[in-house]
Tab-separated table of C-alpha atoms in Angstrom:
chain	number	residue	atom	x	y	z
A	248	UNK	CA	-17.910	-40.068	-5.816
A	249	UNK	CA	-17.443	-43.491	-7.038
A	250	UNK	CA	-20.839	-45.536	-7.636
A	251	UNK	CA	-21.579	-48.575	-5.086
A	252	UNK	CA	-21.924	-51.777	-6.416
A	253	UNK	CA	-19.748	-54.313	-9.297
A	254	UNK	CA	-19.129	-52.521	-12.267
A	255	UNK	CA	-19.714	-52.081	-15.753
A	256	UNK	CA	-17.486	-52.784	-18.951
A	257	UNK	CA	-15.636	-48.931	-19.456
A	258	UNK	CA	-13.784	-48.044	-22.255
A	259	UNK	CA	-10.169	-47.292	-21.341
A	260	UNK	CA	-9.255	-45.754	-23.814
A	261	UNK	CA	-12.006	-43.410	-24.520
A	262	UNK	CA	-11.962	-43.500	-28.369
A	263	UNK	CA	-14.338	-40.555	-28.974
A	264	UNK	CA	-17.428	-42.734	-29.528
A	265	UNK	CA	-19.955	-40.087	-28.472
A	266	UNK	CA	-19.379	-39.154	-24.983
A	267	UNK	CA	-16.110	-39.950	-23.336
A	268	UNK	CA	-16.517	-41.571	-20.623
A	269	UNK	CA	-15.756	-40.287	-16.967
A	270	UNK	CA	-13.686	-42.069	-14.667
A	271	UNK	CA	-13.215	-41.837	-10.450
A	272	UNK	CA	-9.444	-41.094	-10.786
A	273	UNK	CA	-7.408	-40.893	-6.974
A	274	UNK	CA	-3.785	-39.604	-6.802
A	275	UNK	CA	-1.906	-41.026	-4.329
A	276	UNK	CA	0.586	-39.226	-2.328
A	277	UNK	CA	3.456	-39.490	0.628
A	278	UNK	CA	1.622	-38.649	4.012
A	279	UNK	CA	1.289	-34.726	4.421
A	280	UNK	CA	1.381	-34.116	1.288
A	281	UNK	CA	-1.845	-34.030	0.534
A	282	UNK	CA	-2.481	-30.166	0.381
A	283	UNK	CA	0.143	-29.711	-1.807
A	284	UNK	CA	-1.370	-32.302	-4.637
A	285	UNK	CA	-5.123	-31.174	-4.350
A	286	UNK	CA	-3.458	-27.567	-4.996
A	287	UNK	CA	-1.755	-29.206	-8.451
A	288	UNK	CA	-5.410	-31.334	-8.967
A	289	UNK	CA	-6.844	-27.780	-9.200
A	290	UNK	CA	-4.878	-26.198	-10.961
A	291	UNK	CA	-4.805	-28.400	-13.730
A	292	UNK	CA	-8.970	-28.180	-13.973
A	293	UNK	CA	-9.917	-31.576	-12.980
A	294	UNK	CA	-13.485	-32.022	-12.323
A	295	UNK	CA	-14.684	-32.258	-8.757
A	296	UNK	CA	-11.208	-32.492	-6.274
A	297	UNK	CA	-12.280	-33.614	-3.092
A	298	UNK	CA	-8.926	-34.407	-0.824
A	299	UNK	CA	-8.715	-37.266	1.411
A	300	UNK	CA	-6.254	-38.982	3.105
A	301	UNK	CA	-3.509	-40.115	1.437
A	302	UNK	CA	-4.201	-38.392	-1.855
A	303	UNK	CA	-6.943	-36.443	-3.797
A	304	UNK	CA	-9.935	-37.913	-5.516
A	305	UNK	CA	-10.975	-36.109	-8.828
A	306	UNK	CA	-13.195	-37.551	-12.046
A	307	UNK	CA	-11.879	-37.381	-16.059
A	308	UNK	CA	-11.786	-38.911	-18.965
A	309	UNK	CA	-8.810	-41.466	-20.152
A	310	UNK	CA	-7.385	-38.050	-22.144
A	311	UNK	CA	-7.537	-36.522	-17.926
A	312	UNK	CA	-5.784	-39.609	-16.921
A	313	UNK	CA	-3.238	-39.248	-19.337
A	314	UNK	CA	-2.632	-35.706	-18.121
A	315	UNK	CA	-2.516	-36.618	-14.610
A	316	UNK	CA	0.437	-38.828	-14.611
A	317	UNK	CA	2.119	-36.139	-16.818
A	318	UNK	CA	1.466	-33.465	-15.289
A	319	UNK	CA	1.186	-34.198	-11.401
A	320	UNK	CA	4.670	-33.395	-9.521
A	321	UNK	CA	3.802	-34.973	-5.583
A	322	UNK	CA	1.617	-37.606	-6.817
A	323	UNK	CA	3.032	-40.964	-6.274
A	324	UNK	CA	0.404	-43.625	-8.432
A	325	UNK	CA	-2.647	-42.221	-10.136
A	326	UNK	CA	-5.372	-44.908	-9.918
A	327	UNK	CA	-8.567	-45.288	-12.026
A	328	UNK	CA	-11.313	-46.977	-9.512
A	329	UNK	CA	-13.799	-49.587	-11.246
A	330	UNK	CA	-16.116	-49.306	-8.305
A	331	UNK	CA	-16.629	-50.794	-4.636
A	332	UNK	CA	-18.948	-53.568	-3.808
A	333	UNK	CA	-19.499	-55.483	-0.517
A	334	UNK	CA	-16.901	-57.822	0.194
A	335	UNK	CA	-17.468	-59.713	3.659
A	336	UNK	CA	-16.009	-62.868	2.865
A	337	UNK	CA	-14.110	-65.081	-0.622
A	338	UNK	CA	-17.090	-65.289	-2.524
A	339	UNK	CA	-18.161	-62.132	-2.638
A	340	UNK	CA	-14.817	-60.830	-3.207
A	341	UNK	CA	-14.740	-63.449	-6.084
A	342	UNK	CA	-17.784	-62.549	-7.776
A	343	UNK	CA	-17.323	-58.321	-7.090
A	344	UNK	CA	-14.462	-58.660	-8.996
A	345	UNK	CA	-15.688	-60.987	-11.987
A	346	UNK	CA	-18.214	-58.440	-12.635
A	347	UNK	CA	-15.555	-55.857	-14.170
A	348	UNK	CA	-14.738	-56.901	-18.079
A	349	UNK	CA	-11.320	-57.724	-17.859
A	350	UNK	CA	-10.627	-57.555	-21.268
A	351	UNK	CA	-11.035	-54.464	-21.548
A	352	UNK	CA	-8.145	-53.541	-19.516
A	353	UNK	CA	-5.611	-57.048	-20.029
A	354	UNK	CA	-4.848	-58.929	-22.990
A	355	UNK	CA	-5.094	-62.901	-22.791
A	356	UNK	CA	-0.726	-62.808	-23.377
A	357	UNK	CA	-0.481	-60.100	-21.410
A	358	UNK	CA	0.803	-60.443	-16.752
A	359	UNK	CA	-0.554	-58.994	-14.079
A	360	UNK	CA	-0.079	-58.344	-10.627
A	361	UNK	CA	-2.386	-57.302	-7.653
A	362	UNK	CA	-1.457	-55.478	-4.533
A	363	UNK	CA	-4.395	-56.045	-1.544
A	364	UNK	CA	-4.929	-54.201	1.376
A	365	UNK	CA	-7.145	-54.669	4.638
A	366	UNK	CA	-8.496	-53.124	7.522
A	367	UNK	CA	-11.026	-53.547	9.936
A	368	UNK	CA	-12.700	-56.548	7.499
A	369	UNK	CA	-13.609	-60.413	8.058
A	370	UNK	CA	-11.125	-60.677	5.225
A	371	UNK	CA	-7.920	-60.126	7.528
A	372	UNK	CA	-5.367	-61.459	5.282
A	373	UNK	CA	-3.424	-59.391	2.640
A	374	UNK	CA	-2.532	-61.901	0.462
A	375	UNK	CA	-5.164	-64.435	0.103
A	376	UNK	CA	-6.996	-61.089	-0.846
A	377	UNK	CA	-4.838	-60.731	-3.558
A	378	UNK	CA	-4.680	-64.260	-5.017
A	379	UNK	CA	-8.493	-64.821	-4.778
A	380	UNK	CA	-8.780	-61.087	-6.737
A	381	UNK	CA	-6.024	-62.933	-8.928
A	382	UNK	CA	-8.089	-65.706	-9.390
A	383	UNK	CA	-11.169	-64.276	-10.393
A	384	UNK	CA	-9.415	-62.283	-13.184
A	385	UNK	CA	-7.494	-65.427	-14.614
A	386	UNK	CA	-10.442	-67.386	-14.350
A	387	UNK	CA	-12.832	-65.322	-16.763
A	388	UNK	CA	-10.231	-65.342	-18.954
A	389	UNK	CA	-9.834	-69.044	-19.067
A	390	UNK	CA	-13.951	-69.128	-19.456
A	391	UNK	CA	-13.816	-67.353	-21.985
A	392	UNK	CA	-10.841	-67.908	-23.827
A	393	UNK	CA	-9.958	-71.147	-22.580
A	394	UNK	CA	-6.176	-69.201	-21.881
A	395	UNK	CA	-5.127	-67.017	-19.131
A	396	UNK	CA	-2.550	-64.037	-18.315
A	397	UNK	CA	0.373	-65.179	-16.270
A	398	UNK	CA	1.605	-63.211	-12.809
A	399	UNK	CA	4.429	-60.973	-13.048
A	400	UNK	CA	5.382	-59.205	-9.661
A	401	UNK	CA	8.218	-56.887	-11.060
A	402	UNK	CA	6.848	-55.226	-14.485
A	403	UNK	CA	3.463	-56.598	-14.662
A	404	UNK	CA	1.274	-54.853	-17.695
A	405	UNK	CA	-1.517	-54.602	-15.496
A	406	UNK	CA	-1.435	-53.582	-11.665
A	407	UNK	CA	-4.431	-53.942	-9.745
A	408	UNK	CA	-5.426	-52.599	-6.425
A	409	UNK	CA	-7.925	-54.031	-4.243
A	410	UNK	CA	-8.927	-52.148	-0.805
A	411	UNK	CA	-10.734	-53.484	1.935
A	412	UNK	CA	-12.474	-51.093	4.754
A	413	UNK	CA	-15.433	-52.260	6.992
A	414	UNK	CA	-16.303	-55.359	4.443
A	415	UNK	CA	-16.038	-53.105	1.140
A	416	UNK	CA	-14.217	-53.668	-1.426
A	417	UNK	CA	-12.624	-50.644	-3.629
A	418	UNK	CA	-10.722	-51.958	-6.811
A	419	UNK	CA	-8.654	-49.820	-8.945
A	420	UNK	CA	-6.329	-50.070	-11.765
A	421	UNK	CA	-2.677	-48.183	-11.633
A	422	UNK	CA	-2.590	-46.290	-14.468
A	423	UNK	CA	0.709	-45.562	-13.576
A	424	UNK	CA	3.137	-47.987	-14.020
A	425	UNK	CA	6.433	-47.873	-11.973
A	426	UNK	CA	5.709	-45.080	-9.347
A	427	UNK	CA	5.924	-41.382	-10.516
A	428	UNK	CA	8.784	-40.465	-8.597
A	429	UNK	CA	10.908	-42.253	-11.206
A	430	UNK	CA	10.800	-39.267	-13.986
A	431	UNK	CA	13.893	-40.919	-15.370
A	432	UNK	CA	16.602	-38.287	-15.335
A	433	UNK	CA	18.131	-39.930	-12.087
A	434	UNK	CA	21.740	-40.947	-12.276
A	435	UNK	CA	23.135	-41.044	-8.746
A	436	UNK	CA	21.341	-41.869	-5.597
A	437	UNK	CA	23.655	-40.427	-2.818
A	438	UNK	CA	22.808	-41.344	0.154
A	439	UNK	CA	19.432	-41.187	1.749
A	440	UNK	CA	17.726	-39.737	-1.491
A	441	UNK	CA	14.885	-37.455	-1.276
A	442	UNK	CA	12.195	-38.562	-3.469
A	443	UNK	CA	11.390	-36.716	-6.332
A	444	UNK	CA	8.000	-36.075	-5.707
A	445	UNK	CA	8.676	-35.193	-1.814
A	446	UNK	CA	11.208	-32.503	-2.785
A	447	UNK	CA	9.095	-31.039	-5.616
A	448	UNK	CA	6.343	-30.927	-2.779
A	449	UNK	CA	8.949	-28.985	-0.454
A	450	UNK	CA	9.337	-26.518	-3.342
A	451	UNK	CA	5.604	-26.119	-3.652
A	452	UNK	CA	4.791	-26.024	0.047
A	453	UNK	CA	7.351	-23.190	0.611
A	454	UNK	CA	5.749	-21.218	-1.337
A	455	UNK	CA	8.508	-19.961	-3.612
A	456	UNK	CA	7.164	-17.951	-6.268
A	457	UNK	CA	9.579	-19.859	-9.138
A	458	UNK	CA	11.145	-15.971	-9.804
A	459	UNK	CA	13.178	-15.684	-6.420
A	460	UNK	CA	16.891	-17.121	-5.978
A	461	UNK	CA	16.482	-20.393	-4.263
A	462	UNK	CA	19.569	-22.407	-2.151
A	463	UNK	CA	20.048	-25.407	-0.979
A	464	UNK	CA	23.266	-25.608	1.464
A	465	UNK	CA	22.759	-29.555	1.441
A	466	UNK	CA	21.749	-30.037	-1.920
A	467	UNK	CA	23.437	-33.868	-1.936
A	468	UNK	CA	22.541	-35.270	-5.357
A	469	UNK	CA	20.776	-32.338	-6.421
A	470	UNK	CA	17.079	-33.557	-6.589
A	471	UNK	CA	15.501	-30.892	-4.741
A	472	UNK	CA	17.018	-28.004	-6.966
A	473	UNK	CA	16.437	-30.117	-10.444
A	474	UNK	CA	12.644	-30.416	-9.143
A	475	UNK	CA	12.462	-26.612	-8.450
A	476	UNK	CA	14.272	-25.955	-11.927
A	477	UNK	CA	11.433	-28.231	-14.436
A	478	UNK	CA	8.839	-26.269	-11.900
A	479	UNK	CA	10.083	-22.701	-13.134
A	480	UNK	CA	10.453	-24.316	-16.629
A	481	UNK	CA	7.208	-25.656	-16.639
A	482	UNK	CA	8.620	-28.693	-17.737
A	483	UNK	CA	6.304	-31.805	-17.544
A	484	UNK	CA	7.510	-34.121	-14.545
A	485	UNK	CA	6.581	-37.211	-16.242
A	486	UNK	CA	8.170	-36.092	-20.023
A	487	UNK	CA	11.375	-38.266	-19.916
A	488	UNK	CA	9.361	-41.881	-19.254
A	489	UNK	CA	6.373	-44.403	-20.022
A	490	UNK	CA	3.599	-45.329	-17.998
A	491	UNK	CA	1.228	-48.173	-17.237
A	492	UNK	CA	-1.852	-47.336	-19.442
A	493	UNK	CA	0.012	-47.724	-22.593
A	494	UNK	CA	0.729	-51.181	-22.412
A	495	UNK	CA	-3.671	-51.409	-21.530
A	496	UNK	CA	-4.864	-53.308	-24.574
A	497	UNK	CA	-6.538	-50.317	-27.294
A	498	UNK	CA	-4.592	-47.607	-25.800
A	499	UNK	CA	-4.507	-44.417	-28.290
A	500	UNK	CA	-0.966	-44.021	-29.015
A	501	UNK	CA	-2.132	-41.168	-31.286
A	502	UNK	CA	-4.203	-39.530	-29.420
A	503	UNK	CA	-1.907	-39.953	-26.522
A	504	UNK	CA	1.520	-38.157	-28.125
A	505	UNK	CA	-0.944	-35.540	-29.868
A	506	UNK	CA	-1.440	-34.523	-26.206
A	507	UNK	CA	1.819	-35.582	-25.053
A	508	UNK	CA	4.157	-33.817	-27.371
A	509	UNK	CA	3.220	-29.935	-26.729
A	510	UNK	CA	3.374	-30.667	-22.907
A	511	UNK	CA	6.983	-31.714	-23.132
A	512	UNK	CA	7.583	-29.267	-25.844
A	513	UNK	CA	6.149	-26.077	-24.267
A	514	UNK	CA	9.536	-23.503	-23.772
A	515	UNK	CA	10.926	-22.558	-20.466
A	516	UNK	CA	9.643	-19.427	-18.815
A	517	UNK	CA	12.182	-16.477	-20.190
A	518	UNK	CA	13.252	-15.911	-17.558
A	519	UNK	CA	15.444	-18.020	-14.879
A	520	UNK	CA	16.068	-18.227	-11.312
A	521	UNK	CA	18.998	-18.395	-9.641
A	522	UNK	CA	19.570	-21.521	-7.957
A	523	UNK	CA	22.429	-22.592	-5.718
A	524	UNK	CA	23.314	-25.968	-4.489
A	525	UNK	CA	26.158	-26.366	-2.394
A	526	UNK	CA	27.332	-29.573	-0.229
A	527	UNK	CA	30.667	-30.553	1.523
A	528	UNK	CA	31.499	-33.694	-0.169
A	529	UNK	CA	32.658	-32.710	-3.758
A	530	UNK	CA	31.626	-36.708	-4.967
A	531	UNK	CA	28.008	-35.208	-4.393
A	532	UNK	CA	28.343	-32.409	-6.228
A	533	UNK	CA	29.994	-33.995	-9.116
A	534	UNK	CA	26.948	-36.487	-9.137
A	535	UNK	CA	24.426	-33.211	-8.691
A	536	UNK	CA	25.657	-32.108	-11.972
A	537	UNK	CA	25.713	-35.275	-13.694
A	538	UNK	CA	22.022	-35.547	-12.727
A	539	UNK	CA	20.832	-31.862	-13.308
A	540	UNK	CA	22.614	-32.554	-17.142
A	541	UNK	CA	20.578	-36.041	-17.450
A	542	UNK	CA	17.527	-33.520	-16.387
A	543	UNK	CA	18.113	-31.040	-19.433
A	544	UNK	CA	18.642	-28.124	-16.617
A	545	UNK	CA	22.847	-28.388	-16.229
A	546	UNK	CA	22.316	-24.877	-17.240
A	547	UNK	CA	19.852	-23.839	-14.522
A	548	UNK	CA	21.985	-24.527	-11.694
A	549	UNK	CA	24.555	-23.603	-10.394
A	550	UNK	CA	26.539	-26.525	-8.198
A	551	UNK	CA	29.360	-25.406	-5.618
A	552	UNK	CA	31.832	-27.316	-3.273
A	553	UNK	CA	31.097	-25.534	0.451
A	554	UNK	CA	30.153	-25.899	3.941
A	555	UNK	CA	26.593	-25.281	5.145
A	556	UNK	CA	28.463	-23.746	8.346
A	557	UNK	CA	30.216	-21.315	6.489
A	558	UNK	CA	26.921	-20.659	4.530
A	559	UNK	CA	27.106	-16.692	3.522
A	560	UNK	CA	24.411	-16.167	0.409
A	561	UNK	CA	24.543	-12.693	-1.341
A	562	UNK	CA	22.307	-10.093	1.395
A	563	UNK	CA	19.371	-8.613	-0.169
A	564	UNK	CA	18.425	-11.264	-2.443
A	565	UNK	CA	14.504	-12.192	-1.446
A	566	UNK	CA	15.648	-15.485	-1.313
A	567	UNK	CA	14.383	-18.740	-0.466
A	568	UNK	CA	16.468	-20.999	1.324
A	569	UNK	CA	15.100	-25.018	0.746
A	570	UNK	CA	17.444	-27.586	1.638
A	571	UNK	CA	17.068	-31.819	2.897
A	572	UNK	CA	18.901	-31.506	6.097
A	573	UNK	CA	21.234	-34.157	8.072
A	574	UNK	CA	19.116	-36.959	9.599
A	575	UNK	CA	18.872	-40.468	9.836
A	576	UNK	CA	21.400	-42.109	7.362
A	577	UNK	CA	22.868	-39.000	6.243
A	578	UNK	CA	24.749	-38.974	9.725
A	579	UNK	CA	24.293	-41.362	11.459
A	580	UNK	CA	25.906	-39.868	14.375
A	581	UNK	CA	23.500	-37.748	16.301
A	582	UNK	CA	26.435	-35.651	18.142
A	583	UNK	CA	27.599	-34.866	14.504
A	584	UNK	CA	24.050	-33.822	13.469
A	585	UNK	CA	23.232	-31.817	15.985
A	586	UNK	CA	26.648	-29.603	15.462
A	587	UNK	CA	26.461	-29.127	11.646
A	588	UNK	CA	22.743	-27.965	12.553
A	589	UNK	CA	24.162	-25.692	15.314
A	590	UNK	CA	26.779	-24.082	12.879
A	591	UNK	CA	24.440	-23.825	9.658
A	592	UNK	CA	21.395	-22.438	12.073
A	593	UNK	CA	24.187	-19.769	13.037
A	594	UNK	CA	25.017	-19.166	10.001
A	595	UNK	CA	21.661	-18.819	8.231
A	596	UNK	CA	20.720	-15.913	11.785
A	597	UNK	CA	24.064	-14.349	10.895
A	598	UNK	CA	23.988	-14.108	7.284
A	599	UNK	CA	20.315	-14.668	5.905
A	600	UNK	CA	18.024	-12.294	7.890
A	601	UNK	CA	15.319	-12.245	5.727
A	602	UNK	CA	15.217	-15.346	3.559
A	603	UNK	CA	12.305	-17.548	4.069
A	604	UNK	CA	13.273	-21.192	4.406
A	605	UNK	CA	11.572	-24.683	4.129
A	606	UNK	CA	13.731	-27.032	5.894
A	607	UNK	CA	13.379	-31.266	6.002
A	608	UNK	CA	14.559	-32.016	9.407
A	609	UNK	CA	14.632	-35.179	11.603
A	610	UNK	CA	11.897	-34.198	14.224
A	611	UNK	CA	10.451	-30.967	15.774
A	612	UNK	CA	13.580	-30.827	17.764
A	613	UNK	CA	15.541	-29.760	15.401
A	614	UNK	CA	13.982	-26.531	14.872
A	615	UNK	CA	15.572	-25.100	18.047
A	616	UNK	CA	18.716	-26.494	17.263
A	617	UNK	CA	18.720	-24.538	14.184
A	618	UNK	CA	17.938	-21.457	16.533
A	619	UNK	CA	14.748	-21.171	14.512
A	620	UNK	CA	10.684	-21.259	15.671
A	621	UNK	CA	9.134	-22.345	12.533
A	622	UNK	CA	6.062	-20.779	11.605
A	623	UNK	CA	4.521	-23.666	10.620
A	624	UNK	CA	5.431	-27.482	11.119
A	625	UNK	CA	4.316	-30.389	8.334
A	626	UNK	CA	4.814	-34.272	9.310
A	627	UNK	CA	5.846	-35.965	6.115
A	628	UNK	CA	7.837	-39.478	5.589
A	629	UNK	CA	11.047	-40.018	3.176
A	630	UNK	CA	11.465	-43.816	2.333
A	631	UNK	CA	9.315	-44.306	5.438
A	632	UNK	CA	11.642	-41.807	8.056
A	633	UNK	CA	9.595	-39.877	9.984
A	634	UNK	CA	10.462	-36.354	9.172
A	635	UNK	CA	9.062	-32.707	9.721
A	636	UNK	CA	9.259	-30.123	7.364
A	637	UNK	CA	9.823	-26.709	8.863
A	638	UNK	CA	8.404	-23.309	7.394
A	639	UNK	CA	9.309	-19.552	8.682
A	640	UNK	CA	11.779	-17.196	7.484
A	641	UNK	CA	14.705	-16.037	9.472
A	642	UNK	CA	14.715	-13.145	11.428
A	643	UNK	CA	10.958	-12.677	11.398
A	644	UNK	CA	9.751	-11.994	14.758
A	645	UNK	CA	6.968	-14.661	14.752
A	646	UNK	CA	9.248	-17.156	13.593
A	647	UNK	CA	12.883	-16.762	14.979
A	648	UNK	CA	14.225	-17.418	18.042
A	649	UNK	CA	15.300	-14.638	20.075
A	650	UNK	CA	19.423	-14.957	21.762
């Protein structure tokens, strides 16, 4: 766990002076995620995962933090913790933060921004947490260097995060950048999108084994089919943009593409699985396309004009069945909703016995709807709607609904 107490200078950039040095690293992720990421955290090998709420905690070097923002599909920031110290009013706050060596993480021409949260703290007010954090990094600068780094909300070089909980401070540096759902293939939003690192969490949590056909009968803009198709590829989720630690003053650029480069090289898996998207509004599927092309996988799926009612997949597939269904914004009339769910649910008892499903649904009460019992039930959030994905497979006694 992270050590107590101000913190030394670190080395950011680890530049293989001796030992590198270790960092406290903590993904971030959408609520209910969280299983899903501290499966990915292990699976890459970083050192002691512990989940928590809200993301997963794990220790590396700089070359681990790299890898991280590569590599991690449902993480939304990954941020590098300089250590916690008590906080219980301005001037300890002040002084907690002086004690990190800024430099080693800004440059005096370089902006910043910091993002403050509270809870349960004699410090109750977000924003004078941020600007006296603000002003203790500006200040050591000017001390020093008798110049300062300016403030930059919307692209700062430097983001810093400062937590408050019971009178203690945690501060952390976004190594990140913009968040990580931005891989930078995106061309059209449609409406309501599903994030990019929600849907590739759907995939994962469904527990498709990347072989199996997978459909999505309201596949909209296409994102949760293009996140299933760079997860069979093993494609890199993070290969088509920057991030924040290479703008950190002495960042390796060598040492950084050396590691880089293979990732987003490494060839696709031989062999492909079919996947189907399909939605009623041909302007969607024209813009699923667009963006599955902009995502180097226009040749992984396959894109079709059709309605989720009608929905009649191939018998005797194996398939998996994933899919962002109606709610919310999508239709926003609930008498509307509720049919198209009544005619797809139908459909899927009619024509998919079998196929295991992960479905993204308004509320629990869609499930029956659907004509479905899910086996299992996960709260998550899209652009902060309240949803609930649903888990079974259709036709399975413990998970379908009998009539």
């Amino acid at each position: 766990m992270p050590r107590s107490g101000p913190t030394e200078p670190r080395d950011p950039v680890a530049r293989g002076r001796g030992q590198p040095t270790r960092h406290a690293l903590f993904a971030t992720c959408a609520p209910g995620l969280e299983p899903a990421l501290y499966a990915e955290v292990r699976e890459l090998r970083f050192a002691k995962p512990e989940q928590q709420v809200g993301g997963v905690y794990f220790e590396g070097t700089a070359a681990d933090t790299w890898r991280a923002n590569l590599e991690l599909r449902t993480a939304v920031r990954v941020l590098l913790r300089l250590g916690r110290f008590a906080a219980p009013d301005a001037d300890a706050l002040y002084a907690g933060v002086q004690a990190t060596d800024w430099e080693s993480y800004l440059a005096p021409h370089s902006t910043l921004a910091v993002l403050a949260q509270t809870r349960d703290s004699s410090l109750t007010h977000s924003e004078f947490i941020a600007q006296r954090t603000k002003d203790a990094i500006v200040d050591q600068f000017r001390q020093r260097l008798g110049t300062r780094p300016s403030v930059d909300r919307d692209d700062p070089d430097l983001l810093v995060h400062i937590h408050l909980s019971r009178d203690r401070a945690t501060l952390s540096l976004d190594t990140s950048g913009p968040a990580l759902h931005r891989r930078g293939w995106r061309r059209h939003q449609g409406r309501a999108p599903l994030a990019e690192n929600l849907a590739a969490g759907v995939v994962l949590l469904s527990g498709w084994d990347r072989r199996a056909p997978l459909i999505d009968p309201f596949c909209g803009s296409g994102t949760l089919l293009i996140e299933a198709a760079w997860l069979a590829a093993g494609r890199p989720p993070g290969g088509l943009r920057s991030f924040g630690f290479e703008r950190w003053p002495g960042h390796d650029d060598r040492r950084w593409q050396a590691l880089r480069g293979p990732a987003v090289a490494r060839p696709p898996h031989p062999r492909r699985p079919r996947l189907i998207g399909s939605d009623i509004d041909p302007e969607r599927v024209e813009q699923a396309r667009q963006n599955a092309a902009a995502a180097g996988v226009g040749d992984w799926v396959q894109f079709e004009v059709a309605d989720a009612g009608t929905f009649a997949p191939r018998p005797g597939w194996n398939a998996w069945i994933a899919s962002n269904l109606p709610y919310g914004r999508r239709i926003g009339d609930d008498r509307r909703r509720r049919a198209a769910l009544q005619r797809f649910g139908r459909a899927m008892r009619t024509n998919a016995a079998g196929y295991r499903y992960a479905l993204l649904c308004g509320n629990d009460e869609d499930a029956p709807t659907l004509g479905l019992t899910a086996g299992r039930s996960i709260a998550l959030l899209n652009g902060g709607i309240p949803i609930t994905l649903l888990l079974g497979a259709v036709d399975d006694p413990t998970s379908t609904a009998s009539g």
